[in-house]
Short mmCIF file of N, CA and C in Angstrom, two decimals:
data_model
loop_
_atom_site.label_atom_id
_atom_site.label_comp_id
_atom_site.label_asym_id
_atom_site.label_seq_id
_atom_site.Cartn_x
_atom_site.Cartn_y
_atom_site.Cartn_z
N UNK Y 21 0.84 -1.15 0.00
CA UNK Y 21 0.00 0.00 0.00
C UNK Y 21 0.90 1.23 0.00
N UNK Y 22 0.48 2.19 -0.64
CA UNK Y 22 1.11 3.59 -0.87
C UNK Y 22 0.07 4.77 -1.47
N UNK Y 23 0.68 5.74 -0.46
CA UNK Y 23 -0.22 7.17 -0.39
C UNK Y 23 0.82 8.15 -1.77
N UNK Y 24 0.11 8.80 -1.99
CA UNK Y 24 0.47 9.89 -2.44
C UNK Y 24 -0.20 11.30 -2.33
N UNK Y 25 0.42 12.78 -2.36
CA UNK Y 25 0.04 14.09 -2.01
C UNK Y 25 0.06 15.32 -3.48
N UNK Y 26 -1.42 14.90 -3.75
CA UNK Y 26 -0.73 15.80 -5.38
C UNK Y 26 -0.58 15.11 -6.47
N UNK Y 27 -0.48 13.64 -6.40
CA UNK Y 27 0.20 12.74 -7.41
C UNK Y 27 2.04 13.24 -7.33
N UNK Y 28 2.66 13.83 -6.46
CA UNK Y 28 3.92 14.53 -6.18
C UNK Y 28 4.36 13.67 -5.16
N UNK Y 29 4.09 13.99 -3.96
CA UNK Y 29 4.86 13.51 -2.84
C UNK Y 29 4.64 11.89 -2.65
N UNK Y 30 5.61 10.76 -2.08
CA UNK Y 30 4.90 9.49 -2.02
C UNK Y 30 5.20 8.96 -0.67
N UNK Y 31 4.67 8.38 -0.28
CA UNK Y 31 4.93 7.54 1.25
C UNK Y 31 5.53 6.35 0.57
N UNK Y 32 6.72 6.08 2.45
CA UNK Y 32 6.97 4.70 1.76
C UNK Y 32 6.24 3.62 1.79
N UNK Y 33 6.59 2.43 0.80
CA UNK Y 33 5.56 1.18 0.85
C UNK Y 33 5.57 0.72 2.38
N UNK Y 34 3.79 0.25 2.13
CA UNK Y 34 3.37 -0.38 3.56
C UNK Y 34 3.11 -1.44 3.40
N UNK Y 35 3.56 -2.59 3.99
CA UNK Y 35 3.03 -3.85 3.56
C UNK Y 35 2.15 -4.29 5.02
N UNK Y 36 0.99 -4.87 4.59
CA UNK Y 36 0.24 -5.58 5.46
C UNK Y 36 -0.72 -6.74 4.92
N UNK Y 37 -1.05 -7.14 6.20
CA UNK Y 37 -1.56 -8.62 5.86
C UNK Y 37 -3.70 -8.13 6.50
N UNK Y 38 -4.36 -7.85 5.78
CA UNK Y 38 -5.70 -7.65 6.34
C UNK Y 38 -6.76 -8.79 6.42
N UNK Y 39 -7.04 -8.96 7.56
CA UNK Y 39 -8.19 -10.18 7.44
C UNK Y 39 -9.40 -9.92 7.75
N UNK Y 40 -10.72 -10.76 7.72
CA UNK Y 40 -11.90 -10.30 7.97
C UNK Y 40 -11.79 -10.09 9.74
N UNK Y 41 -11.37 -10.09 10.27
CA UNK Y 41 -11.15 -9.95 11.51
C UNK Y 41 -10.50 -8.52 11.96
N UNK Y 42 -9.46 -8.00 11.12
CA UNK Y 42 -9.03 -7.35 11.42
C UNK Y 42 -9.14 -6.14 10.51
N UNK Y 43 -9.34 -4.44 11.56
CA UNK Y 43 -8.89 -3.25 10.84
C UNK Y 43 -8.02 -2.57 11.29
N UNK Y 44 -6.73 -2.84 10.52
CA UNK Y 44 -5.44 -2.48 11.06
C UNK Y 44 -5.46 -0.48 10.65
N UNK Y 45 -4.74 0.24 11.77
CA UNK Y 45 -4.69 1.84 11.76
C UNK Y 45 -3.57 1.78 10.47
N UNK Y 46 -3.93 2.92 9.70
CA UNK Y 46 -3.16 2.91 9.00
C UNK Y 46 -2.13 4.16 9.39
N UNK Y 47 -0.78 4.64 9.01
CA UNK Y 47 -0.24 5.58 9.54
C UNK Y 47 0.27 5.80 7.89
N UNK Y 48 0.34 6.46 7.02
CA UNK Y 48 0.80 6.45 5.58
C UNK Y 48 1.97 7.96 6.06
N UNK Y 49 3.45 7.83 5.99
CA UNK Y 49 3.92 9.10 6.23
C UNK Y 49 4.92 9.89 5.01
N UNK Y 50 3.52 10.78 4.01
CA UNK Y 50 4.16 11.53 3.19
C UNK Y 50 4.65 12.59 4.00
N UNK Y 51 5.88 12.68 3.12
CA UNK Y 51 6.95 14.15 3.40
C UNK Y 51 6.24 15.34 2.82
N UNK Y 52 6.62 16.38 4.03
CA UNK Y 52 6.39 18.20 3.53
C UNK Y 52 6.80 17.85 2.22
N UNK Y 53 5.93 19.05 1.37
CA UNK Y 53 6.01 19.26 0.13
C UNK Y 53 7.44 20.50 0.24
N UNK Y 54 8.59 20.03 -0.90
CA UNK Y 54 9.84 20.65 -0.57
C UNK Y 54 10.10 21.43 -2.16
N UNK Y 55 11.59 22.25 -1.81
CA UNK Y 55 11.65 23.06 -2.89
C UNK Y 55 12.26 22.42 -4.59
N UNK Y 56 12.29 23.34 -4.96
CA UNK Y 56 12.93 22.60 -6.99
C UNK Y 56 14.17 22.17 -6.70
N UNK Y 57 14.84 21.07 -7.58
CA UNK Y 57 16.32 21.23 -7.68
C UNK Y 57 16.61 21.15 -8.73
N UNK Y 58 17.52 21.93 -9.07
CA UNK Y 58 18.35 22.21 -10.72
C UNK Y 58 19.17 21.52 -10.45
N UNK Y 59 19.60 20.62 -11.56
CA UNK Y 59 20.73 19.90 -11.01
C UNK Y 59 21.74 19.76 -12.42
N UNK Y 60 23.17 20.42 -12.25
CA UNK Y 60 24.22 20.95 -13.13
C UNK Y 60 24.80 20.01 -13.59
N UNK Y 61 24.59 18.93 -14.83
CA UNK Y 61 25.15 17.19 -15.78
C UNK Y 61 26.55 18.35 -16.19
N UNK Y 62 27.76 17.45 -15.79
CA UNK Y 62 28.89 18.05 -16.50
C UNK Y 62 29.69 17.03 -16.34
N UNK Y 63 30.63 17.02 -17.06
CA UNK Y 63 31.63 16.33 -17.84
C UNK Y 63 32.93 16.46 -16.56
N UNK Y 64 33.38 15.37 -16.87
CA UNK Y 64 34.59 15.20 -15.71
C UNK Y 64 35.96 16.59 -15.76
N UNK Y 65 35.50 17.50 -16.63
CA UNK Y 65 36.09 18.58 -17.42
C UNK Y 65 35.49 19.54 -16.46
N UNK Y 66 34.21 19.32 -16.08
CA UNK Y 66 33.48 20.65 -15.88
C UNK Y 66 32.61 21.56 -16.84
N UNK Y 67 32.28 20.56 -18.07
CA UNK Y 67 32.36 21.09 -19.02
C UNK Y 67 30.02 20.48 -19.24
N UNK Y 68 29.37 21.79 -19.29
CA UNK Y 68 28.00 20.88 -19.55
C UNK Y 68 27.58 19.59 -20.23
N UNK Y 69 26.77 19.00 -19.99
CA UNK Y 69 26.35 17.97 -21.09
C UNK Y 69 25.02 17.99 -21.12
N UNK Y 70 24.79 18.67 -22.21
CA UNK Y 70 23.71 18.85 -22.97
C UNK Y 70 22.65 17.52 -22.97
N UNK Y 71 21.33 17.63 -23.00
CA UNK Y 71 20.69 16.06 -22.98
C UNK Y 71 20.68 14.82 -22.04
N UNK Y 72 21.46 14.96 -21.15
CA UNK Y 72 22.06 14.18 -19.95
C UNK Y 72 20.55 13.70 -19.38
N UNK Y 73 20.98 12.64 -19.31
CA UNK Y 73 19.36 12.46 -18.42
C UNK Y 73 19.71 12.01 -16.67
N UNK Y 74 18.60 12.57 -16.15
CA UNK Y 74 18.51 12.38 -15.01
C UNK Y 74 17.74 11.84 -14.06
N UNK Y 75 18.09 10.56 -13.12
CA UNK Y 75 16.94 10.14 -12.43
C UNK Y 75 17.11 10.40 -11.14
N UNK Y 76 15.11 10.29 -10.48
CA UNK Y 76 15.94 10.76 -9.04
C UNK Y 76 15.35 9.56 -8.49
N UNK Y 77 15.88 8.87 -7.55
CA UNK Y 77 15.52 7.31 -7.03
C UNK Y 77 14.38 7.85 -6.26
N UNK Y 78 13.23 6.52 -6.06
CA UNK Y 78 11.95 7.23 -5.53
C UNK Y 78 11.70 5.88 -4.86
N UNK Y 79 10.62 6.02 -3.80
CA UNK Y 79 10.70 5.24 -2.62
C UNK Y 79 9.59 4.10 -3.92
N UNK Y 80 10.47 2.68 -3.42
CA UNK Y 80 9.43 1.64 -4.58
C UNK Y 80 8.25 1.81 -3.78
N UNK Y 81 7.44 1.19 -4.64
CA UNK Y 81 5.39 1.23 -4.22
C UNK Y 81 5.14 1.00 -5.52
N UNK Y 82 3.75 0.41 -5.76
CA UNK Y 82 2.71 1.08 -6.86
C UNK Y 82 3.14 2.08 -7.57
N UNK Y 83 2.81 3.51 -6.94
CA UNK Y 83 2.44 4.42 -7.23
C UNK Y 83 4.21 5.07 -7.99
N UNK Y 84 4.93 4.54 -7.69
CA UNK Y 84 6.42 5.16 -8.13
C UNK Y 84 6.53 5.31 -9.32
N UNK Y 85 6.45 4.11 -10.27
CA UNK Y 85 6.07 4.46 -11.65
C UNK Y 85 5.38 5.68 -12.43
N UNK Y 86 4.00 5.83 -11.64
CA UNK Y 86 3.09 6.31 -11.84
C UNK Y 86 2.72 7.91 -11.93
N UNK Y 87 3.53 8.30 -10.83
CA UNK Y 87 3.44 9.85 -10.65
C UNK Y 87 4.77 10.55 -11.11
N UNK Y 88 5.84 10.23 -11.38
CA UNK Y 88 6.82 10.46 -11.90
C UNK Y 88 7.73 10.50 -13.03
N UNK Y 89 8.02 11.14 -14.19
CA UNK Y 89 8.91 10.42 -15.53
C UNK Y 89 9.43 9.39 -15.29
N UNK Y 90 10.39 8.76 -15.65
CA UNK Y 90 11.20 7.95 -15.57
C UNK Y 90 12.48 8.41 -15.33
N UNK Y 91 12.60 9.27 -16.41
CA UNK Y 91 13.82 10.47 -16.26
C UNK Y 91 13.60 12.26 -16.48
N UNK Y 92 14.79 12.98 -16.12
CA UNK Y 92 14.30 14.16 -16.61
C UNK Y 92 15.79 14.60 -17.50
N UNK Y 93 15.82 15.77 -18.43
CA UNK Y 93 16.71 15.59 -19.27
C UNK Y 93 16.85 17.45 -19.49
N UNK Y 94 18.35 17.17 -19.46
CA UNK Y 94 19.06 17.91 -19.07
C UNK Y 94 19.08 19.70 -20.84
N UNK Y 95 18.94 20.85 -20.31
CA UNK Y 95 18.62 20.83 -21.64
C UNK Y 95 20.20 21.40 -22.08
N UNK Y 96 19.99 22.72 -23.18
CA UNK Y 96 21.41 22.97 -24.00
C UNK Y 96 22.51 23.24 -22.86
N UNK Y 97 22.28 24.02 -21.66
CA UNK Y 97 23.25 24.07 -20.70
C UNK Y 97 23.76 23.62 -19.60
N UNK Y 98 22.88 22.08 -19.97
CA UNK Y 98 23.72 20.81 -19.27
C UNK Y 98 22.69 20.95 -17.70
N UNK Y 99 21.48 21.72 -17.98
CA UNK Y 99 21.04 21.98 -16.74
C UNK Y 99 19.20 21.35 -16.69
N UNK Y 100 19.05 20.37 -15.73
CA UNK Y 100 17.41 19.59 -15.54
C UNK Y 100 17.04 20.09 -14.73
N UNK Y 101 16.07 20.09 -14.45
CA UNK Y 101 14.61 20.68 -13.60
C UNK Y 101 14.04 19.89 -12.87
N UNK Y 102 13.89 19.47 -11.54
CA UNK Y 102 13.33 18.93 -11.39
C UNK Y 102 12.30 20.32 -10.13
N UNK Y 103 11.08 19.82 -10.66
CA UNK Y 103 10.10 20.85 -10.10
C UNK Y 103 9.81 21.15 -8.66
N UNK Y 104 9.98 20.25 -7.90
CA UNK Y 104 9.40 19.97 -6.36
C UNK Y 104 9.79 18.57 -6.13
N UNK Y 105 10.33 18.29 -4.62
CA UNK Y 105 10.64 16.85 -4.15
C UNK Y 105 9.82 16.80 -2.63
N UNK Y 106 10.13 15.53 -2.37
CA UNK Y 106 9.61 15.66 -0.48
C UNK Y 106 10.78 16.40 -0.25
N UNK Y 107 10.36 17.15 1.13
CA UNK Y 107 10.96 17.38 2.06
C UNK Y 107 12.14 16.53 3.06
N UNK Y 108 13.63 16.27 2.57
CA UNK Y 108 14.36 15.26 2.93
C UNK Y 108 15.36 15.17 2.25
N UNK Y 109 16.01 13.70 2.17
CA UNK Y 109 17.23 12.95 1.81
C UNK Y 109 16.98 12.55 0.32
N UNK Y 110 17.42 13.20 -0.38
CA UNK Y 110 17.29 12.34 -1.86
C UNK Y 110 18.51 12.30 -2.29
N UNK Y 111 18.00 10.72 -3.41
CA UNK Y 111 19.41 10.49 -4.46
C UNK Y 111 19.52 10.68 -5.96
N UNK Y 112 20.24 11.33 -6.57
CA UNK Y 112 19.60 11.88 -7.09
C UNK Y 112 21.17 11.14 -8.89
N UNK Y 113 20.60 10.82 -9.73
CA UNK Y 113 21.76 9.72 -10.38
C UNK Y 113 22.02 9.96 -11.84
N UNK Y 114 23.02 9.72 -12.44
CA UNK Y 114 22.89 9.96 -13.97
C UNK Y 114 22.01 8.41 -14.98
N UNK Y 115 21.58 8.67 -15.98
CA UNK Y 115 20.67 7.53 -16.53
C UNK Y 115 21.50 6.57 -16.67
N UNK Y 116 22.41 6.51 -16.73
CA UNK Y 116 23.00 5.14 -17.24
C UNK Y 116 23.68 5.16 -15.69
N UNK Y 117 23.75 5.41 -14.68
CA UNK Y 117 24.43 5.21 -12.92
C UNK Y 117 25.21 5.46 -13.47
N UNK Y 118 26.34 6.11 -13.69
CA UNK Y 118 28.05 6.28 -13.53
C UNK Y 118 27.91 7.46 -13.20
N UNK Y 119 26.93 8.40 -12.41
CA UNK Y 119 27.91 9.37 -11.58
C UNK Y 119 25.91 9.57 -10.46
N UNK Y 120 26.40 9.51 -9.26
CA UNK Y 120 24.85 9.72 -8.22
C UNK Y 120 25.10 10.97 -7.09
N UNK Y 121 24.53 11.66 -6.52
CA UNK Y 121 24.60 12.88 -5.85
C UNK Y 121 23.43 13.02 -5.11
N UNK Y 122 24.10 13.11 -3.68
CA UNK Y 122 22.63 13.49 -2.60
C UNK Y 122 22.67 14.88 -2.17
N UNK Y 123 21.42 14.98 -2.41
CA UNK Y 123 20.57 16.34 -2.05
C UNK Y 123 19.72 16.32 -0.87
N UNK Y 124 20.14 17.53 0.09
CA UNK Y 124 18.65 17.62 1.24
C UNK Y 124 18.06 18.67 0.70
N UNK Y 125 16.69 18.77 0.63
CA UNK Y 125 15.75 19.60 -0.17
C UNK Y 125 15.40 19.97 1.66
N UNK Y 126 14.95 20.76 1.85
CA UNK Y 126 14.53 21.75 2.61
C UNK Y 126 12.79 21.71 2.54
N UNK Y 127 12.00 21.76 3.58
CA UNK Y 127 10.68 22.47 3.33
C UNK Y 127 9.91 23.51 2.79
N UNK Y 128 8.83 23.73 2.22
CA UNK Y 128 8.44 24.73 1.52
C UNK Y 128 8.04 25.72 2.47
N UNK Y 129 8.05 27.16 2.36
CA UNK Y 129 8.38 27.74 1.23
C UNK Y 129 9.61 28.31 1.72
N UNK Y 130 10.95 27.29 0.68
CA UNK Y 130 12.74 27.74 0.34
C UNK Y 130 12.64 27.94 -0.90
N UNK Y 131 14.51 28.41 -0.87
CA UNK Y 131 14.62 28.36 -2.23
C UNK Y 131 15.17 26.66 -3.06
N UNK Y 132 14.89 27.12 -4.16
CA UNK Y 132 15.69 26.07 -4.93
C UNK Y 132 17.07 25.78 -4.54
N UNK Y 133 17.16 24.42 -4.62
CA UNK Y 133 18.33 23.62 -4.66
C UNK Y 133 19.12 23.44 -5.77
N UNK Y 134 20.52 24.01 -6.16
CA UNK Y 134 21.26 23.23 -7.02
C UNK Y 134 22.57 22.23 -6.44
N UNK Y 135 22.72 21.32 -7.37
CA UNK Y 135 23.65 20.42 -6.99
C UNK Y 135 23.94 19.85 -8.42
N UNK Y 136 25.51 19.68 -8.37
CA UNK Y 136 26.33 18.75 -9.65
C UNK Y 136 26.45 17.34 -9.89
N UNK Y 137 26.11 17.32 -10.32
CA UNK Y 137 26.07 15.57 -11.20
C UNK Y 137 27.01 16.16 -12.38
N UNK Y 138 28.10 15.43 -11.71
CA UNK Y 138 29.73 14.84 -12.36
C UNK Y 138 29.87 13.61 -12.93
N UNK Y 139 29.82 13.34 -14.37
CA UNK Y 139 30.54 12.24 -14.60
C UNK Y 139 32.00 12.03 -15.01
N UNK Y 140 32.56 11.04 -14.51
CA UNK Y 140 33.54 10.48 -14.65
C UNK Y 140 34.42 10.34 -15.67
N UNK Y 141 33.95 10.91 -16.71
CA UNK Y 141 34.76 11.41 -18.41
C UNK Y 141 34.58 12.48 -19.31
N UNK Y 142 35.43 13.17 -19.85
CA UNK Y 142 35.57 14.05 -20.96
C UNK Y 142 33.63 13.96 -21.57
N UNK Y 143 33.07 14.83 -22.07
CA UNK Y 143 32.54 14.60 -23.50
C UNK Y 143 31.26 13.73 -22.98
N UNK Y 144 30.99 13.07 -21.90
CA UNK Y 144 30.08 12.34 -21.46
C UNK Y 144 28.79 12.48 -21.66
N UNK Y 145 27.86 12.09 -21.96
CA UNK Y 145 26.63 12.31 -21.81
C UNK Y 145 25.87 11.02 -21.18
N UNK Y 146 25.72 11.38 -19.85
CA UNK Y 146 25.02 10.32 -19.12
C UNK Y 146 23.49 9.73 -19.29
N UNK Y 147 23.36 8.31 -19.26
CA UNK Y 147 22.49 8.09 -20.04
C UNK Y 147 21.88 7.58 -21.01
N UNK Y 148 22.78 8.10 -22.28
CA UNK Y 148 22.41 8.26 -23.98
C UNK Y 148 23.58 7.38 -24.53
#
């Protein structure tokens, strides 16, 4: 079982066992709704990468698929968007994993978060 706030925020999975006997309390605990993070795809140079795709790991459930891209993608100045996260610890990774970066997003209402996602070579485009 899994909540969501918005189709945005998600609780983590709850697993339970329900019987005709029993109505178990449910406690579902979505995170404060938190601020944007821009997050800067560059080349082990320092150098942008254009198109870079980006994922941000999301608590498994149902609903994970569902409310989220798959990826988000980086545009001409090597720079993705991601709009709003929970409030917390995120991980945040290049599409193909060879370079991952944690972010604490802050509660609303902050500012935006940026943070670098570095990969590991010249010319890179993570991902693609």
């Amino acid at each position: 079982m899994q909540a969501d706030l918005d189709e945005i925020w998600l609780s983590p999975p709850l697993h339970m066992t329900i019987t005709p006997l029993s109505t178990p309390l449910l406690n579902l605990d979505i995170p404060n709704p938190g601020a944007a993070v821009q997050v800067d795809c560059v080349d082990a140079a320092g150098k942008p990468i254009a198109g870079a795709k980006v994922i941000v790991e999301r608590p498994d459930g149902p609903l994970a698929s569902l409310d989220w891209p798959a990826n988000f993608v980086a545009d001409g100045a090597g720079q993705a968007w991601i709009p709003t996260l929970g409030a917390g610890e995120h991980a945040i990774k290049s599409g193909d994993g060879s370079a991952s970066v944690a972010v604490t997003v802050a509660p609303l209402p902050s500012a935006e978060v940026t943070v670098k996602l570095q990969s590991r070579t010249n010319g890179a485009k993570p991902g693609q």
